[in-house]
XYZ file of C-alpha atoms in Angstrom:
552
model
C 38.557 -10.436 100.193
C 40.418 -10.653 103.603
C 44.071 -9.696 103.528
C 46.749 -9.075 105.986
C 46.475 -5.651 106.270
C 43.009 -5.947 106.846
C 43.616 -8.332 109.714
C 45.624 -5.312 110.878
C 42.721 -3.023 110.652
C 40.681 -5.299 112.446
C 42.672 -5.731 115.015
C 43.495 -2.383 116.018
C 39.138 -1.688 115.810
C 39.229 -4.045 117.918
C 41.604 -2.628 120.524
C 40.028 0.696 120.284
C 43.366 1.861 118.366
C 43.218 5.256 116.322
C 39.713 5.858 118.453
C 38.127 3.421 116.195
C 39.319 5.374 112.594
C 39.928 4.169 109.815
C 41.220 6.775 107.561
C 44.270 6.003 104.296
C 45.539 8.001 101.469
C 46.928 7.714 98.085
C 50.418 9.723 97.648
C 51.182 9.597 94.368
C 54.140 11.725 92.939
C 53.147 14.283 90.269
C 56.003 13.149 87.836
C 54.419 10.590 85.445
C 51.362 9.117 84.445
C 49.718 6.485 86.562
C 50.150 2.677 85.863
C 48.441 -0.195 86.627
C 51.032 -0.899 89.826
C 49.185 2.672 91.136
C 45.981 1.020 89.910
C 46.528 -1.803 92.546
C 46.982 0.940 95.449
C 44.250 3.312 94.470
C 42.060 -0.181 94.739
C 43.457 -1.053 98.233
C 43.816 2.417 100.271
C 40.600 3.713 98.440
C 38.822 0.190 99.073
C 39.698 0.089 102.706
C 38.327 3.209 103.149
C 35.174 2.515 101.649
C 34.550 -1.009 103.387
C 35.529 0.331 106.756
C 33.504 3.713 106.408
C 36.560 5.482 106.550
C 38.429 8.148 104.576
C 40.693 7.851 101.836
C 43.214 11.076 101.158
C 44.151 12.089 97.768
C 47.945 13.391 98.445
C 50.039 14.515 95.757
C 53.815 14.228 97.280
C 55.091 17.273 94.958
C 58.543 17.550 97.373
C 60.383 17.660 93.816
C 59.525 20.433 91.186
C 62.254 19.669 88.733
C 59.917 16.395 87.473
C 56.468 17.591 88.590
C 53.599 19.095 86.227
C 50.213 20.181 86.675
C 49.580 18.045 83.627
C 50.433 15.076 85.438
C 48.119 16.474 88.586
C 45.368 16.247 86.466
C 45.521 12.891 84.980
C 46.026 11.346 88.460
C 43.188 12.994 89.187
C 41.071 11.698 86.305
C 42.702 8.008 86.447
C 41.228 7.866 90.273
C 38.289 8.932 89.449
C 37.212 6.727 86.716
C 38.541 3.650 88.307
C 35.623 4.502 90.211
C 36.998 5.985 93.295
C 36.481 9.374 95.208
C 38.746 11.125 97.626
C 37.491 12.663 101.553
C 39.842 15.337 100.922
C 42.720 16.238 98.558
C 45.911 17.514 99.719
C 49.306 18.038 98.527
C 52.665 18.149 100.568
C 53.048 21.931 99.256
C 49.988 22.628 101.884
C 52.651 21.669 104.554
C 56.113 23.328 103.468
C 55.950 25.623 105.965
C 54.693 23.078 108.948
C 57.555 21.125 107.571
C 60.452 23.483 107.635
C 59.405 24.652 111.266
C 59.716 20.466 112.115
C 62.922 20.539 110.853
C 63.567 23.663 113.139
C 62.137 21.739 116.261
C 64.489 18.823 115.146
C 67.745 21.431 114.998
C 66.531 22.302 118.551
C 66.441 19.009 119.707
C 69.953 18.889 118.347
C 68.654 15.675 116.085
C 69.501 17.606 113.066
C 72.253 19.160 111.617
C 73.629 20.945 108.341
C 75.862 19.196 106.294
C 78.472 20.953 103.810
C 79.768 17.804 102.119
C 79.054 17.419 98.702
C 76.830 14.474 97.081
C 80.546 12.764 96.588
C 81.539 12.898 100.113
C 78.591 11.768 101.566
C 78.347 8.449 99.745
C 81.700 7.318 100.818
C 81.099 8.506 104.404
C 77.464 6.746 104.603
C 79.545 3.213 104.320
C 78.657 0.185 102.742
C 75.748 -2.505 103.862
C 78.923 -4.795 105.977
C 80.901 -1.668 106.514
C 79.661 0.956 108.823
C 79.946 5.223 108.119
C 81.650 7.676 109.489
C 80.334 10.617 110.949
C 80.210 14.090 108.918
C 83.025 16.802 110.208
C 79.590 18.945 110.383
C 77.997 16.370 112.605
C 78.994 18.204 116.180
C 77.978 22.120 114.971
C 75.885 24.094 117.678
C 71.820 24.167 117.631
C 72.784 28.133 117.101
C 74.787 27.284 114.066
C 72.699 25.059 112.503
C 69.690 26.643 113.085
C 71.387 30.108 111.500
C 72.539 28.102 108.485
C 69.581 26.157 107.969
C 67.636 29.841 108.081
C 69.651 30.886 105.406
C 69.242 28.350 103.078
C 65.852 29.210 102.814
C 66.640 32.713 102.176
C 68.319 31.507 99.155
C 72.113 32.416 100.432
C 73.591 29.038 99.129
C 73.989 27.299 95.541
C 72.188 24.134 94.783
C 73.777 21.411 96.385
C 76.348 23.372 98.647
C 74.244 21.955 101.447
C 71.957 20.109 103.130
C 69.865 19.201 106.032
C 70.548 15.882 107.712
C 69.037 14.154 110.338
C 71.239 13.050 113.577
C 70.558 9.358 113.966
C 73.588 6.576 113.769
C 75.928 6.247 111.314
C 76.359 2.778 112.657
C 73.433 1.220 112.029
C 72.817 -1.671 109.812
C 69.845 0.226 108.067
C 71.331 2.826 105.778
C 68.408 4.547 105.586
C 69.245 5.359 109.532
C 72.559 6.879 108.872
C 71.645 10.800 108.857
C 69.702 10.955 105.830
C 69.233 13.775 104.525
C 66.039 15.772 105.072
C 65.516 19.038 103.154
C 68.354 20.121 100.207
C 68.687 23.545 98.229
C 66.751 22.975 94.715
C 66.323 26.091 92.600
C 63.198 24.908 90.643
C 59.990 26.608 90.079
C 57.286 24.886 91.401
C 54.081 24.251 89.948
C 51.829 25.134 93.385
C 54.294 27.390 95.325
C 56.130 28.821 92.412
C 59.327 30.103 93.412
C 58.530 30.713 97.190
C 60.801 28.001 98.432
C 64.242 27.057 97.159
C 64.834 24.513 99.733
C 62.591 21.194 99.825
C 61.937 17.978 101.916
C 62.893 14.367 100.820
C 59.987 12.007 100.339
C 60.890 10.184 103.742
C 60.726 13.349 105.807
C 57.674 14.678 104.344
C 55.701 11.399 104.040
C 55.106 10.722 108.212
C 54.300 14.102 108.877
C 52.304 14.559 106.355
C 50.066 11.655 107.787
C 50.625 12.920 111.063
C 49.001 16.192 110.138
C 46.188 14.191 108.079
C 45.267 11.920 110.765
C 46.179 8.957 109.095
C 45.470 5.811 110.529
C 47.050 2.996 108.280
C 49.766 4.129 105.882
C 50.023 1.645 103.429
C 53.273 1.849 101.821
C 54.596 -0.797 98.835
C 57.408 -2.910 100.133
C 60.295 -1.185 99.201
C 59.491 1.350 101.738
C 60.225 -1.339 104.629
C 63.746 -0.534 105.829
C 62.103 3.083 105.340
C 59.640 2.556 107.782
C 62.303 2.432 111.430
C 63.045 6.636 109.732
C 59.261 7.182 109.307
C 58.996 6.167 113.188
C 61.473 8.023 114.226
C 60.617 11.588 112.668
C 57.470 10.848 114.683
C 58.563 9.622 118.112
C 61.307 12.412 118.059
C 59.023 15.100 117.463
C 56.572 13.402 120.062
C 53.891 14.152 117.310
C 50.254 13.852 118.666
C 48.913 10.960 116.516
C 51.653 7.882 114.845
C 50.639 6.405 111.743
C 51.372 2.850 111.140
C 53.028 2.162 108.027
C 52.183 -1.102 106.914
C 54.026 -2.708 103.571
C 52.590 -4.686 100.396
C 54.218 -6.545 97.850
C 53.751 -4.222 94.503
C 52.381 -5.185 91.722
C 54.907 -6.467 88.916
C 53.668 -7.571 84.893
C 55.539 -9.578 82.851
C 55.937 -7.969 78.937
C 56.056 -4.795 80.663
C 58.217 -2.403 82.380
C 56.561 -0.434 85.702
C 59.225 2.394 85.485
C 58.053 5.850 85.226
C 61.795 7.089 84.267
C 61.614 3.642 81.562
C 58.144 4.993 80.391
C 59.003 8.223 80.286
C 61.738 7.573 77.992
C 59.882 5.549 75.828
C 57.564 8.390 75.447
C 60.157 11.249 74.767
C 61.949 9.008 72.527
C 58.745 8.762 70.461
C 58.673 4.688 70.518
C 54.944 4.730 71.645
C 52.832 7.780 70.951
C 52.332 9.505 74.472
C 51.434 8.401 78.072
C 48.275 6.977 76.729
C 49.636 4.992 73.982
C 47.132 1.533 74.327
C 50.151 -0.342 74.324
C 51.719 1.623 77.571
C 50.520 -0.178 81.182
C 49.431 3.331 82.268
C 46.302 3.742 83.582
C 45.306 6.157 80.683
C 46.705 3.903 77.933
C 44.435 0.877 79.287
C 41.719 3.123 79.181
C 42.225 3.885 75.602
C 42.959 0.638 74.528
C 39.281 -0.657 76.185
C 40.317 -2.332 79.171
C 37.430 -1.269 81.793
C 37.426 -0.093 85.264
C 35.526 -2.888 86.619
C 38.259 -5.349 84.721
C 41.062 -3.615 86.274
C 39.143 -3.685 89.508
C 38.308 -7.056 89.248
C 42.147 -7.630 88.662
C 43.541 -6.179 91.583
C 40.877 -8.090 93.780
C 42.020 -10.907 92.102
C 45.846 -10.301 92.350
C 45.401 -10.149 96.386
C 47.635 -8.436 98.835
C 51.056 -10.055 99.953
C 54.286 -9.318 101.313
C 55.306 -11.496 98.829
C 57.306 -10.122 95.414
C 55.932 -11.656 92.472
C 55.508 -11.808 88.774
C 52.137 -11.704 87.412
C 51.253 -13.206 83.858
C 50.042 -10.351 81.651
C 47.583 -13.075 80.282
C 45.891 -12.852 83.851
C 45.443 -9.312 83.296
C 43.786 -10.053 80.207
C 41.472 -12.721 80.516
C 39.856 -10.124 83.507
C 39.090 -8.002 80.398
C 37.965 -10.958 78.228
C 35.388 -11.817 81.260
C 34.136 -8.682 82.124
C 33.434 -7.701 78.232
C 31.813 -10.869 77.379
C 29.645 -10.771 79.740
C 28.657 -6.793 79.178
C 30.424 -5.673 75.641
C 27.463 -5.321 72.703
C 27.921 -7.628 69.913
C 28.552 -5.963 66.183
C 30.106 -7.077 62.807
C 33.264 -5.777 61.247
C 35.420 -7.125 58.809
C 39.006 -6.090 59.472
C 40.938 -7.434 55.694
C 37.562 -7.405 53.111
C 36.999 -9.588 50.386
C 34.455 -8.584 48.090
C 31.235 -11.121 47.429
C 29.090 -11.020 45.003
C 25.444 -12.885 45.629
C 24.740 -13.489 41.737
C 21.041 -14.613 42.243
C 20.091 -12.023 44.720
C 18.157 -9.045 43.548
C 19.865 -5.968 42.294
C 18.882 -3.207 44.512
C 17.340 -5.422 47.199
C 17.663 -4.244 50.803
C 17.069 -6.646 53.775
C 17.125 -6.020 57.378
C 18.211 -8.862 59.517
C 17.549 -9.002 63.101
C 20.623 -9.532 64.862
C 20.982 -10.132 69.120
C 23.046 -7.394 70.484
C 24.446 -10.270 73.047
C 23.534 -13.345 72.506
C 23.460 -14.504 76.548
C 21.273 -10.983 77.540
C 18.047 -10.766 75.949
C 17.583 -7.588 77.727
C 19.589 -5.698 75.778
C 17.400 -6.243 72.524
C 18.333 -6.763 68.602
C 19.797 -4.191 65.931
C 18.615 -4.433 62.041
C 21.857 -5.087 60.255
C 21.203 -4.249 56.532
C 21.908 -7.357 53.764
C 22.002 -6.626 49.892
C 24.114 -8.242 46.976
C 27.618 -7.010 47.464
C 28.675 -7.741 50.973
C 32.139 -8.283 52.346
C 33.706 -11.097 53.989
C 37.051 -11.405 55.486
C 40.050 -12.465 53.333
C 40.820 -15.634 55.421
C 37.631 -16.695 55.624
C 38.437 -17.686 51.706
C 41.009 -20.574 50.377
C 41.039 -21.340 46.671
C 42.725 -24.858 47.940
C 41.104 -25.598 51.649
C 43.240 -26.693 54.112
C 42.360 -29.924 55.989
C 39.746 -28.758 58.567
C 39.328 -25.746 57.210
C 35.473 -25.092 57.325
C 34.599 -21.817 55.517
C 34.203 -20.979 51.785
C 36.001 -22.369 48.907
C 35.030 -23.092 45.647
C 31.551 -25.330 45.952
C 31.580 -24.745 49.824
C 28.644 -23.641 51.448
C 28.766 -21.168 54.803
C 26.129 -19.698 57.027
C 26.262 -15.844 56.879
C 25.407 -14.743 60.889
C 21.896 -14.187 60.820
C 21.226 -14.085 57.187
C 21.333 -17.289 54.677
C 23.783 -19.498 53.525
C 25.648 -18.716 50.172
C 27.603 -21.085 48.197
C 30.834 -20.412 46.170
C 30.804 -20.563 42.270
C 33.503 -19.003 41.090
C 36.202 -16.313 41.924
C 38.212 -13.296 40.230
C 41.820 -13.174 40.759
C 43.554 -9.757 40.211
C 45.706 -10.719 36.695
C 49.241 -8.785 38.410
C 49.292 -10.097 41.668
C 47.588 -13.521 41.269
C 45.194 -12.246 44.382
C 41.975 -12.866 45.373
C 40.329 -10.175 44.384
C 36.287 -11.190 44.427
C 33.965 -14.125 45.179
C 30.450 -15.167 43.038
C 28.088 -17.130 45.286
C 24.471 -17.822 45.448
C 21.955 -18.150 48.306
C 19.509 -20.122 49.234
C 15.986 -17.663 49.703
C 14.784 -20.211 52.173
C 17.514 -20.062 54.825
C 16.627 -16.807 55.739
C 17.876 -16.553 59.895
C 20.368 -19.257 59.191
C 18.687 -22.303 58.786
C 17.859 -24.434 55.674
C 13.977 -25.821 55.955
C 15.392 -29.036 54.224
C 17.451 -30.115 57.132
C 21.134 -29.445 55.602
C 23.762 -28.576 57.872
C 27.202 -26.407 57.102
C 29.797 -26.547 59.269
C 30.910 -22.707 58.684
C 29.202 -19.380 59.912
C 31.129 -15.882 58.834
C 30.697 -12.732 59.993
C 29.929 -9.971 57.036
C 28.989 -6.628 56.589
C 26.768 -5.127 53.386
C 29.787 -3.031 50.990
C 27.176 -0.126 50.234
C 25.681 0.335 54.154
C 29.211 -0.618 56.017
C 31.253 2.005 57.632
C 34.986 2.721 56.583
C 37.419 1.975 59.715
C 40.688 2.147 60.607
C 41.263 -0.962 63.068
C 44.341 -0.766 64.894
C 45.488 -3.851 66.427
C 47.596 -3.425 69.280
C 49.543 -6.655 71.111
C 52.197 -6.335 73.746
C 54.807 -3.636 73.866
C 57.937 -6.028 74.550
C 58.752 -9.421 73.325
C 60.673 -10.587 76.566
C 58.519 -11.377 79.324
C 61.136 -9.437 81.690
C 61.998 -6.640 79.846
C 65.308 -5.093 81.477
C 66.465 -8.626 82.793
C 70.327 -9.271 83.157
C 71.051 -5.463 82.942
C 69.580 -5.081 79.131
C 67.929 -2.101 78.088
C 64.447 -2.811 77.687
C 64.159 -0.587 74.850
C 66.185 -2.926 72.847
C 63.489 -5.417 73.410
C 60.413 -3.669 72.206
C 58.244 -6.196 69.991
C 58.193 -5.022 66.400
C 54.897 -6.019 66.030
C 53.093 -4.518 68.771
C 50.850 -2.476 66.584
C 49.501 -3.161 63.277
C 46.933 -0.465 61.663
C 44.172 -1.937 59.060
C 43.367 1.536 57.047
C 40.321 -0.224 55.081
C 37.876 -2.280 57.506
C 34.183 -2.281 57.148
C 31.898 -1.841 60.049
C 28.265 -2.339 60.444
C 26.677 0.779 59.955
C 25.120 0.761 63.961
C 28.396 1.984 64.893
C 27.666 5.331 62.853
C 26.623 6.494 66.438
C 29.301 4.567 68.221
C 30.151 7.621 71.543
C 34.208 7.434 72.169
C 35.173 4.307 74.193
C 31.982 2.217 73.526
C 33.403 -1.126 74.030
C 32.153 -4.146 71.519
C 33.038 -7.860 70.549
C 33.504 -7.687 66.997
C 32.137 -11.280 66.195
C 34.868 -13.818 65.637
C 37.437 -11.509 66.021
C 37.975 -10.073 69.341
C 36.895 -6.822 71.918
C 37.488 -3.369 70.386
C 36.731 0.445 71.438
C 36.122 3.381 69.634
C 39.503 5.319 70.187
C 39.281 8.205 72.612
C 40.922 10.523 70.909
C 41.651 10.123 67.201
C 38.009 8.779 66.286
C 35.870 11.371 65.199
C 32.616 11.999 62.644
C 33.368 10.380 59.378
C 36.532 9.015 60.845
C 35.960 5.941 62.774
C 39.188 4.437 64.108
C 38.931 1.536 66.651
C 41.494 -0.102 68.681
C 41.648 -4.100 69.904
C 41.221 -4.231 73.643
C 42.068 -8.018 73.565
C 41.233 -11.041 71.445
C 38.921 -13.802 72.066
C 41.652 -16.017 73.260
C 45.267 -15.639 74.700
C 47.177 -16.040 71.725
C 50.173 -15.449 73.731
C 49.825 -18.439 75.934
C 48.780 -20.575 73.321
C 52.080 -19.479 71.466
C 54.546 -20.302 74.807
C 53.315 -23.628 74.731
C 53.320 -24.727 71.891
């Protein structure tokens, strides 16, 4: 799909720019877990790449060791590559510190740097405010001899934390604050996870991120569009340093989810205040949570594709997010019985120790992916709603005298029912079947109007079926200056310890994705599912409950 950035591309292939290369990268900051904002960037820089028989750099901006982890360089690495993507080469600003510092040297010399004693304090007030302009530092006029001594011994380690800086020498004037000597390298005492304690000095993001291009050969540095009033400081690093290659950084509107928040700090806290489980909690937007939960790469491809590339800020509906799931997995998710809240049934007229084996389609609009033998006998389970004593106008399933189809088995008939003495419960149905509607048809012509789902109580698996919804109950979690973690949605995760499962998904591998008939798309959980121990998590329902919900 054509987009303004790839109008950009093709215009500078055109024009012979960047001899004719295409070549992006994906930056990511070691500090978090990926979301599905990064999932929209991985698909356009690593896309690009691939349509224009570029290259695509894997970059890890680790300029800031107090919030990085290797932990978090390894899940980056794993969410890229199962979203179905593969980086040319992988880098990481470490690989530059030293090409970095000796920049900042070459700046010093060019007097377009300089270091800068006042505290975090003092240079807020002097930076000014958006209609008021700053005023320069008292340590803006020191000699290229002076600063370059100082700036030397920072690195040596002479200085505390935060008794100084490095600042570029731009315009305190200008309407851009980002133009107004930002700072460029501060002193950090923090052992780093690549360099360990080598360096105690470090770049900011917007002093490492052009050069680091630069040094890549990037062509097209596509940036999300906060980084637009960035973008006159990336040019200038560049065209003061008379670099030999300029990136273009080009801006996109990032991608924004309603019932969800697309902070790493916000989902970091949720995380270390144990309100979801970890980083790959199903109900967390991160890339590893969505995984767990069932969502696939190809729907969150599909998505992003979908979603498009703007300048434009938006919103998008979380039910947009999900219906790519519902399409991809009905069209490619095996079908399988489970019944998530059992009711015992009794078939009184069917033999004792009788075992059947119905054929069943594994997808009933592919053929090609062949049948299963589900096994029938006398005690079978059926879900508890698919039962009322007193039916409900409409209401099309079993009650006393009603008669259902069982999916691919016979139609049974309601005689009579056990209610536990206590609770007043339904505790057990008695039904007959008709022999002759064996596959779900009666020879004699008669129609029902019901077909349920069951499973067979001695052959059916237990399960624990946790059904997971959305994480907040505000569509704009954080709006109006609330905490967000105020508005969590009580409700986003109920657990069903006793399901029954067909027993086919005895050999059910970790994340097999199925529609459980009538009920929704599930996987088998990642982690907690194991031999003996089946647990399986609700990707989505069949339907967006949600939006049904709003409007009505």
């Amino acid at each position: 799909m054509g987009n303004f950035i790839r109008d950009i591309i093709d215009e500078d292939l055109k024009t012979g720019k960047h001899q004719g290369r295409v070549a992006t990268r994906f930056p990511p900051e070691p500090n978090g877990y990926l979301h599905i904002g990064h999932a929209k960037s991985i698909c356009l820089n690593f896309g690009i790449a691939k349509d224009y028989r570029g290259s695509c750099n894997l970059r890890f901006d680790d300029t800031n060791p107090a919030k990085e982890d290797v932990e978090y360089v390894d899940s980056i690495q794993e969410d890229v590559q199962w979203l179905g993507f593969s980086w040319s080469n992988k880098h990481f600003a470490s690989d530059y510190f030293e090409k970095l510092f000796q920049s900042a040297v070459d700046l010093i010399r060019l007097d377009k740097a300089f270091v800068c004693d006042l505290n975090a304090d003092q240079t807020r007030d002097y930076r000014g405010t958006l209609t008021n302009p700053g005023k320069n530092s008292p340590y803006r006029d020191r000699s290229v001899e002076e600063n370059l001594d100082l700036f030397q011994r920072m690195r040596k380690g002479e200085f505390a934390d935060g008794a100084r800086v490095l600042r570029a020498k731009i315009d305190m004037a200008s309407p851009n604050l980002n133009m107004r000597d930002p700072v460029i390298y501060r002193i950090r005492r923090a052992h780093h996870h690549r360099t360990n304690d080598d360096w105690c000095i470090y770049p900011m993001y917007d002093y490492a991120h052009p050069l680091s291009d630069m040094i890549e050969g990037i062509t097209h540095s596509i940036c999300t569009l906060e980084f637009e009033d960035h973008r006159p400081f990336y040019d200038w690093v560049l065209e003061t340093l008379k670099t030999p290659c300029h990136p273009q950084q080009i801006e996109f509107s990032r991608l924004n989810l309603d019932y969800t928040v697309m902070s790493k700090r916000k989902l970091l806290e949720l995380v270390q205040k144990g309100l979801v489980s970890d980083w790959d909690d199903p109900r967390m937007p991160t890339i590893q949570g969505l995984r767990r939960r069932g969502f696939s790469p190809e729907a969150i491809r599909d998505f992003c594709e979908k979603v498009g590339v703007t300048k434009k800020e938006s919103c998008i509906e979380m039910g947009f997010l999900e219906n790519c799931v519902r399409e991809d997995l009905d069209r490619n998710a095996p079908r399988a019985m489970a019944v998530l809240r059992p009711l015992r049934v009794v078939i009184e007229n069917y033999p004792e120790n009788q075992v059947e084996e119905m054929d069943v389609p594994n997808h009933p609009n592919r053929p090609e992916l062949g049948t299963r033998k589900v096994p029938f006998t006398k005690v079978i389970y059926i879900e508890q709603e698919d039962f009322m004593e007193v039916p409900a106008k409409k209401f099309f399933r079993l009650a006393p005298g009603a008669e259902v189809r069982l999916r691919s088995a016979y139609f049974i008939k309601c005689t009579d029912f056990v209610k536990d003495p206590a609770t007043g419960k339904i505790q057990e149905l008695r039904c007959t079947y008709d022999p002759a509607s064996r596959g779900g048809n009666s020879p004699d012509g008669r129609k029902v109007k019901g077909t349920l789902h069951w499973v067979s109580e001695k052959h059916s698996l237990p399960a624990e079926i946790r059904l997971y919804d959305r994480l907040f109950n505000v569509a704009f979690p954080g709006e109006g200056g609330t905490d967000p973690l105020t508005q969590l949605n009580p409700n986003s995760l109920e657990v069903l310890p006793s399901a029954r499962v067909e027993p086919s998904l005895a050999s059910a591998s970790p994340e097999a994705r199925y529609q459980f008939e009538r009920q929704g798309y599930f996987c088998i959980d990642r982690i907690d599912s194991k031999p003996g121990k089946l647990v399986v998590n609700r990707t989505v329902t069949l339907r967006d409950s949600w939006t049904k919900e709003k409007e009505a």
